[in-house]
Amino acid sequence: MMRKLSMVLGCTALLVASPAMAAATPPPLAAPTAKPRVIVLSDIEADPDDTQSFIRLLLYSSELDLEGLVATTSVHMKTAIHPDSIRRILQAYALVQPNLLRHEAGFPTPDRLRALVREGQPGYGMAMVGAGKDTPGSRLIVEALERPDPRPLRISVWGGANTLAQALYTIRETRPPETAKRLIAKLRVYTISDQDDGGAWLRRSFPDLFYIVSPGGYGAGTWTGIHTLIDGADNTTISNAWLRDNIQQGHGPLGALYPDVAYGMEGDTPAYLSLIPTGLSDPEHPDWGGWGGRYELYTPPLATTDPSGFSGVPIVPETRPTWSNAIDSYTPLLARPYGRAATPGERQIKDFRAGIWRWRDEFQNDFAARMAWTTLPFAQTNHAPVVKLAHPDHLTVKSGARFVLSAADSSDPDGDSLSFQWFHYQEIGHWQTPIASGISANIHTVDFTAPTVTEPREAHFIVRVTDKGTPPLTRYARVIVTITP
Ligand SMILES: [Ca+2]
Ligand SMILES: [Ca+2]
């Protein structure tokens, strides 16, 4: 299979925190700058899990610029859309937004979010796309693209894609070709598989459109890593009991609205999870991995591990490069991994869902902490560490040279004790073996020896910094090391 990997250094988004002083009334944290612009297309009510995904999304609305919340159809709900269900969640958000602001600046007003709710195409698939079929949802996408904002516009698709298809149809039919090309180049699309025939039409009609998707049946989706059981690992944080105790019960009106799992927990959440600025992901580089999984740019034919189709949505052979499933390996540890490296012979999990599995406890704990923010004061909850590298996030070293990576200056807004774990993310750049540290990887400053290379190669190193608060929270930094002969 041909792979084309994009390996350009991006800037790492970092949270800016207030000083780690144990003040009596701590000030809220500053919200990040340069937030990703996000429009959500959701077939809310086709499955309770869209409501779950919205509740989590709102807890990160301080870190994203939400620009549209659009109700759509899908193969599971072909003739109805439910914008009122989005408004109902926003009513609960309105009750907790003042308390969220005690923790972090930037949570939008409820009125601002209500003004983003739109109706998308009222029926199923491409039959609802064409001349004269614009909807408030499709118009919102066009208007957002035409705003003079240099940032990419990210479309997070949790159901069918035909409202996006209508927006691009209208742009193609009504704008000069060079304008259409410029507008479409601003789009970054992530769809949760193909839940109507709009996705295949979009990819065929707009070959340059940035598109992440796991085509195929439920079994083929990277996104299923958010709720599938990991064999041999502790799956507590996706259990019904964990959701009851950490999200649903005793955590105020937004948590109370979180529905029980019907088919799978939050199958749509991976469509935005990597947009949250944790220091781990760069949304411009899906192959770098993040909470929402890791993806590679495949040139056709795009592999699918399950060609059985998605509930009646036919799979159309891909004709252009598309971002899709990547295989990751990792060792799940029953205890928190700090202080214990994988031992030789310890079972490694190698799977297209592992790009989500490997971070799952961390993003679940983060969700629990933010839900606690909805009811409790700053001093009674936990806030994530602030990772600080002692060197640039891009280094160049010679084959065989030792180099030191350090996050020694990291801090925590609650004054919590911190744990560190450095590791080489070996799948990025397709290293055959991981570059191991000569010393324990669970201290803030670790040295490595560059392997011998015959041409320049990049290796990605991640530091996980986890506090000892309740629940423990993790942030990351990524260092890209170019190794030269
Ligand atoms: Ca959905
Ligand atoms: Ca903390």
PDB file of N, CA and C in Angstrom, residues 100-160:
ATOM      1  N   LEU A 100     -18.607  27.016  35.230  1.00  0.00           N
ATOM      2  CA  LEU A 100     -17.456  26.662  34.380  1.00  0.00           C
ATOM      3  C   LEU A 100     -16.479  27.832  34.281  1.00  0.00           C
ATOM      4  N   LEU A 101     -17.021  29.054  34.240  1.00  0.00           N
ATOM      5  CA  LEU A 101     -16.149  30.228  34.114  1.00  0.00           C
ATOM      6  C   LEU A 101     -15.305  30.467  35.362  1.00  0.00           C
ATOM      7  N   ARG A 102     -15.646  29.839  36.466  1.00  0.00           N
ATOM      8  CA  ARG A 102     -14.791  29.933  37.656  1.00  0.00           C
ATOM      9  C   ARG A 102     -13.513  29.123  37.468  1.00  0.00           C
ATOM     10  N   HIS A 103     -13.508  28.245  36.464  1.00  0.00           N
ATOM     11  CA  HIS A 103     -12.364  27.355  36.245  1.00  0.00           C
ATOM     12  C   HIS A 103     -11.506  27.774  35.065  1.00  0.00           C
ATOM     13  N   GLU A 104     -12.157  28.231  34.002  1.00  0.00           N
ATOM     14  CA  GLU A 104     -11.404  28.603  32.810  1.00  0.00           C
ATOM     15  C   GLU A 104     -12.189  29.680  32.079  1.00  0.00           C
ATOM     16  N   ALA A 105     -11.475  30.674  31.586  1.00  0.00           N
ATOM     17  CA  ALA A 105     -12.127  31.715  30.794  1.00  0.00           C
ATOM     18  C   ALA A 105     -12.533  31.138  29.440  1.00  0.00           C
ATOM     19  N   GLY A 106     -13.448  31.823  28.774  1.00  0.00           N
ATOM     20  CA  GLY A 106     -13.714  31.501  27.374  1.00  0.00           C
ATOM     21  C   GLY A 106     -14.932  30.653  27.123  1.00  0.00           C
ATOM     22  N   PHE A 107     -15.632  30.192  28.168  1.00  0.00           N
ATOM     23  CA  PHE A 107     -16.863  29.432  27.889  1.00  0.00           C
ATOM     24  C   PHE A 107     -17.899  30.386  27.300  1.00  0.00           C
ATOM     25  N   PRO A 108     -18.395  30.091  26.091  1.00  0.00           N
ATOM     26  CA  PRO A 108     -19.299  31.034  25.421  1.00  0.00           C
ATOM     27  C   PRO A 108     -20.626  31.155  26.171  1.00  0.00           C
ATOM     28  N   THR A 109     -21.281  32.293  25.960  1.00  0.00           N
ATOM     29  CA  THR A 109     -22.576  32.478  26.601  1.00  0.00           C
ATOM     30  C   THR A 109     -23.578  31.500  25.987  1.00  0.00           C
ATOM     31  N   PRO A 110     -24.578  31.115  26.766  1.00  0.00           N
ATOM     32  CA  PRO A 110     -25.616  30.241  26.200  1.00  0.00           C
ATOM     33  C   PRO A 110     -26.289  30.871  24.989  1.00  0.00           C
ATOM     34  N   ASP A 111     -26.499  32.186  25.019  1.00  0.00           N
ATOM     35  CA  ASP A 111     -27.139  32.834  23.865  1.00  0.00           C
ATOM     36  C   ASP A 111     -26.288  32.698  22.610  1.00  0.00           C
ATOM     37  N   ARG A 112     -24.993  32.821  22.785  1.00  0.00           N
ATOM     38  CA  ARG A 112     -24.109  32.702  21.629  1.00  0.00           C
ATOM     39  C   ARG A 112     -24.222  31.298  21.014  1.00  0.00           C
ATOM     40  N   LEU A 113     -24.279  30.300  21.853  1.00  0.00           N
ATOM     41  CA  LEU A 113     -24.392  28.931  21.335  1.00  0.00           C
ATOM     42  C   LEU A 113     -25.771  28.681  20.727  1.00  0.00           C
ATOM     43  N   ARG A 114     -26.826  29.213  21.376  1.00  0.00           N
ATOM     44  CA  ARG A 114     -28.175  29.016  20.810  1.00  0.00           C
ATOM     45  C   ARG A 114     -28.254  29.596  19.396  1.00  0.00           C
ATOM     46  N   ALA A 115     -27.537  30.682  19.180  1.00  0.00           N
ATOM     47  CA  ALA A 115     -27.575  31.331  17.862  1.00  0.00           C
ATOM     48  C   ALA A 115     -26.876  30.502  16.787  1.00  0.00           C
ATOM     49  N   LEU A 116     -26.187  29.436  17.174  1.00  0.00           N
ATOM     50  CA  LEU A 116     -25.466  28.601  16.208  1.00  0.00           C
ATOM     51  C   LEU A 116     -26.280  27.403  15.740  1.00  0.00           C
ATOM     52  N   VAL A 117     -27.443  27.164  16.356  1.00  0.00           N
ATOM     53  CA  VAL A 117     -28.225  25.959  16.036  1.00  0.00           C
ATOM     54  C   VAL A 117     -28.960  26.163  14.714  1.00  0.00           C
ATOM     55  N   ARG A 118     -28.838  25.176  13.835  1.00  0.00           N
ATOM     56  CA  ARG A 118     -29.463  25.255  12.500  1.00  0.00           C
ATOM     57  C   ARG A 118     -30.077  23.914  12.113  1.00  0.00           C
ATOM     58  N   GLU A 119     -30.976  23.986  11.145  1.00  0.00           N
ATOM     59  CA  GLU A 119     -31.537  22.795  10.520  1.00  0.00           C
ATOM     60  C   GLU A 119     -30.760  22.506   9.239  1.00  0.00           C
ATOM     61  N   GLY A 120     -30.335  21.259   9.089  1.00  0.00           N
ATOM     62  CA  GLY A 120     -29.668  20.851   7.859  1.00  0.00           C
ATOM     63  C   GLY A 120     -30.662  20.302   6.857  1.00  0.00           C
ATOM     64  N   GLN A 121     -30.166  19.519   5.886  1.00  0.00           N
ATOM     65  CA  GLN A 121     -31.049  18.929   4.864  1.00  0.00           C
ATOM     66  C   GLN A 121     -32.106  18.087   5.584  1.00  0.00           C
ATOM     67  N   PRO A 122     -33.376  18.255   5.245  1.00  0.00           N
ATOM     68  CA  PRO A 122     -34.435  17.575   6.010  1.00  0.00           C
ATOM     69  C   PRO A 122     -34.675  16.123   5.610  1.00  0.00           C
ATOM     70  N   GLY A 123     -33.951  15.618   4.619  1.00  0.00           N
ATOM     71  CA  GLY A 123     -34.154  14.230   4.204  1.00  0.00           C
ATOM     72  C   GLY A 123     -32.816  13.565   3.955  1.00  0.00           C
ATOM     73  N   TYR A 124     -32.905  12.333   3.475  1.00  0.00           N
ATOM     74  CA  TYR A 124     -31.718  11.489   3.424  1.00  0.00           C
ATOM     75  C   TYR A 124     -30.860  11.707   2.174  1.00  0.00           C
ATOM     76  N   GLY A 125     -29.604  11.842   2.376  1.00  0.00           N
ATOM     77  CA  GLY A 125     -28.597  11.652   1.347  1.00  0.00           C
ATOM     78  C   GLY A 125     -28.651  12.636   0.182  1.00  0.00           C
ATOM     79  N   MET A 126     -28.046  12.204  -0.936  1.00  0.00           N
ATOM     80  CA  MET A 126     -27.850  13.092  -2.087  1.00  0.00           C
ATOM     81  C   MET A 126     -29.155  13.427  -2.795  1.00  0.00           C
ATOM     82  N   ALA A 127     -30.240  12.699  -2.513  1.00  0.00           N
ATOM     83  CA  ALA A 127     -31.533  13.084  -3.081  1.00  0.00           C
ATOM     84  C   ALA A 127     -31.964  14.461  -2.576  1.00  0.00           C
ATOM     85  N   MET A 128     -31.399  14.885  -1.452  1.00  0.00           N
ATOM     86  CA  MET A 128     -31.756  16.181  -0.875  1.00  0.00           C
ATOM     87  C   MET A 128     -30.742  17.262  -1.217  1.00  0.00           C
ATOM     88  N   VAL A 129     -29.849  16.993  -2.142  1.00  0.00           N
ATOM     89  CA  VAL A 129     -28.798  17.962  -2.502  1.00  0.00           C
ATOM     90  C   VAL A 129     -29.007  18.395  -3.947  1.00  0.00           C
ATOM     91  N   GLY A 130     -28.947  19.697  -4.191  1.00  0.00           N
ATOM     92  CA  GLY A 130     -29.059  20.187  -5.562  1.00  0.00           C
ATOM     93  C   GLY A 130     -29.504  21.633  -5.587  1.00  0.00           C
ATOM     94  N   ALA A 131     -29.842  22.092  -6.791  1.00  0.00           N
ATOM     95  CA  ALA A 131     -30.251  23.487  -6.971  1.00  0.00           C
ATOM     96  C   ALA A 131     -31.511  23.767  -6.147  1.00  0.00           C
ATOM     97  N   GLY A 132     -31.508  24.886  -5.456  1.00  0.00           N
ATOM     98  CA  GLY A 132     -32.674  25.288  -4.676  1.00  0.00           C
ATOM     99  C   GLY A 132     -32.860  24.514  -3.384  1.00  0.00           C
ATOM    100  N   LYS A 133     -31.879  23.692  -3.007  1.00  0.00           N
ATOM    101  CA  LYS A 133     -32.051  22.871  -1.808  1.00  0.00           C
ATOM    102  C   LYS A 133     -31.189  23.351  -0.640  1.00  0.00           C
ATOM    103  N   ASP A 134     -30.747  24.606  -0.709  1.00  0.00           N
ATOM    104  CA  ASP A 134     -30.000  25.142   0.431  1.00  0.00           C
ATOM    105  C   ASP A 134     -30.862  25.108   1.690  1.00  0.00           C
ATOM    106  N   THR A 135     -30.206  24.896   2.817  1.00  0.00           N
ATOM    107  CA  THR A 135     -30.892  24.906   4.118  1.00  0.00           C
ATOM    108  C   THR A 135     -30.158  25.881   5.042  1.00  0.00           C
ATOM    109  N   PRO A 136     -30.760  26.234   6.168  1.00  0.00           N
ATOM    110  CA  PRO A 136     -30.014  27.077   7.116  1.00  0.00           C
ATOM    111  C   PRO A 136     -28.665  26.467   7.480  1.00  0.00           C
ATOM    112  N   GLY A 137     -28.601  25.154   7.580  1.00  0.00           N
ATOM    113  CA  GLY A 137     -27.337  24.504   7.915  1.00  0.00           C
ATOM    114  C   GLY A 137     -26.306  24.630   6.812  1.00  0.00           C
ATOM    115  N   SER A 138     -26.727  24.404   5.564  1.00  0.00           N
ATOM    116  CA  SER A 138     -25.752  24.508   4.464  1.00  0.00           C
ATOM    117  C   SER A 138     -25.311  25.959   4.284  1.00  0.00           C
ATOM    118  N   ARG A 139     -26.242  26.890   4.467  1.00  0.00           N
ATOM    119  CA  ARG A 139     -25.869  28.312   4.338  1.00  0.00           C
ATOM    120  C   ARG A 139     -24.890  28.731   5.431  1.00  0.00           C
ATOM    121  N   LEU A 140     -25.065  28.186   6.645  1.00  0.00           N
ATOM    122  CA  LEU A 140     -24.137  28.516   7.731  1.00  0.00           C
ATOM    123  C   LEU A 140     -22.717  28.082   7.364  1.00  0.00           C
ATOM    124  N   ILE A 141     -22.578  26.928   6.716  1.00  0.00           N
ATOM    125  CA  ILE A 141     -21.235  26.462   6.330  1.00  0.00           C
ATOM    126  C   ILE A 141     -20.630  27.406   5.291  1.00  0.00           C
ATOM    127  N   VAL A 142     -21.440  27.793   4.300  1.00  0.00           N
ATOM    128  CA  VAL A 142     -20.924  28.693   3.261  1.00  0.00           C
ATOM    129  C   VAL A 142     -20.513  30.029   3.880  1.00  0.00           C
ATOM    130  N   GLU A 143     -21.360  30.554   4.767  1.00  0.00           N
ATOM    131  CA  GLU A 143     -21.044  31.845   5.396  1.00  0.00           C
ATOM    132  C   GLU A 143     -19.764  31.751   6.228  1.00  0.00           C
ATOM    133  N   ALA A 144     -19.605  30.657   6.937  1.00  0.00           N
ATOM    134  CA  ALA A 144     -18.387  30.504   7.752  1.00  0.00           C
ATOM    135  C   ALA A 144     -17.152  30.438   6.857  1.00  0.00           C
ATOM    136  N   LEU A 145     -17.275  29.754   5.716  1.00  0.00           N
ATOM    137  CA  LEU A 145     -16.133  29.665   4.799  1.00  0.00           C
ATOM    138  C   LEU A 145     -15.792  31.019   4.194  1.00  0.00           C
ATOM    139  N   GLU A 146     -16.800  31.848   4.026  1.00  0.00           N
ATOM    140  CA  GLU A 146     -16.562  33.140   3.369  1.00  0.00           C
ATOM    141  C   GLU A 146     -16.114  34.226   4.340  1.00  0.00           C
ATOM    142  N   ARG A 147     -16.163  33.932   5.634  1.00  0.00           N
ATOM    143  CA  ARG A 147     -15.645  34.924   6.583  1.00  0.00           C
ATOM    144  C   ARG A 147     -14.137  35.038   6.391  1.00  0.00           C
ATOM    145  N   PRO A 148     -13.615  36.247   6.506  1.00  0.00           N
ATOM    146  CA  PRO A 148     -12.164  36.427   6.296  1.00  0.00           C
ATOM    147  C   PRO A 148     -11.370  35.969   7.520  1.00  0.00           C
ATOM    148  N   ASP A 149     -11.329  34.681   7.718  1.00  0.00           N
ATOM    149  CA  ASP A 149     -10.614  34.103   8.858  1.00  0.00           C
ATOM    150  C   ASP A 149      -9.583  33.140   8.282  1.00  0.00           C
ATOM    151  N   PRO A 150      -8.314  33.333   8.595  1.00  0.00           N
ATOM    152  CA  PRO A 150      -7.283  32.489   7.962  1.00  0.00           C
ATOM    153  C   PRO A 150      -7.255  31.064   8.494  1.00  0.00           C
ATOM    154  N   ARG A 151      -7.922  30.800   9.607  1.00  0.00           N
ATOM    155  CA  ARG A 151      -7.850  29.446  10.178  1.00  0.00           C
ATOM    156  C   ARG A 151      -8.667  28.462   9.338  1.00  0.00           C
ATOM    157  N   PRO A 152      -8.261  27.195   9.324  1.00  0.00           N
ATOM    158  CA  PRO A 152      -9.096  26.175   8.676  1.00  0.00           C
ATOM    159  C   PRO A 152     -10.448  26.091   9.360  1.00  0.00           C
ATOM    160  N   LEU A 153     -11.446  25.640   8.614  1.00  0.00           N
ATOM    161  CA  LEU A 153     -12.779  25.411   9.168  1.00  0.00           C
ATOM    162  C   LEU A 153     -12.984  23.902   9.279  1.00  0.00           C
ATOM    163  N   ARG A 154     -13.184  23.432  10.504  1.00  0.00           N
ATOM    164  CA  ARG A 154     -13.262  21.993  10.748  1.00  0.00           C
ATOM    165  C   ARG A 154     -14.716  21.564  10.864  1.00  0.00           C
ATOM    166  N   ILE A 155     -15.098  20.584  10.034  1.00  0.00           N
ATOM    167  CA  ILE A 155     -16.464  20.085  10.026  1.00  0.00           C
ATOM    168  C   ILE A 155     -16.456  18.705  10.676  1.00  0.00           C
ATOM    169  N   SER A 156     -17.125  18.610  11.805  1.00  0.00           N
ATOM    170  CA  SER A 156     -17.158  17.376  12.591  1.00  0.00           C
ATOM    171  C   SER A 156     -18.508  16.714  12.336  1.00  0.00           C
ATOM    172  N   VAL A 157     -18.494  15.605  11.586  1.00  0.00           N
ATOM    173  CA  VAL A 157     -19.735  15.029  11.052  1.00  0.00           C
ATOM    174  C   VAL A 157     -20.093  13.775  11.844  1.00  0.00           C
ATOM    175  N   TRP A 158     -21.217  13.846  12.571  1.00  0.00           N
ATOM    176  CA  TRP A 158     -21.617  12.763  13.469  1.00  0.00           C
ATOM    177  C   TRP A 158     -22.762  11.937  12.877  1.00  0.00           C
ATOM    178  N   GLY A 159     -23.198  12.271  11.674  1.00  0.00           N
ATOM    179  CA  GLY A 159     -24.296  11.555  11.031  1.00  0.00           C
ATOM    180  C   GLY A 159     -24.055  11.586   9.529  1.00  0.00           C
ATOM    181  N   GLY A 160     -25.093  11.889   8.754  1.00  0.00           N
ATOM    182  CA  GLY A 160     -24.930  12.020   7.321  1.00  0.00           C
ATOM    183  C   GLY A 160     -24.184  13.302   6.966  1.00  0.00           C
TER     184      GLY A 160
END
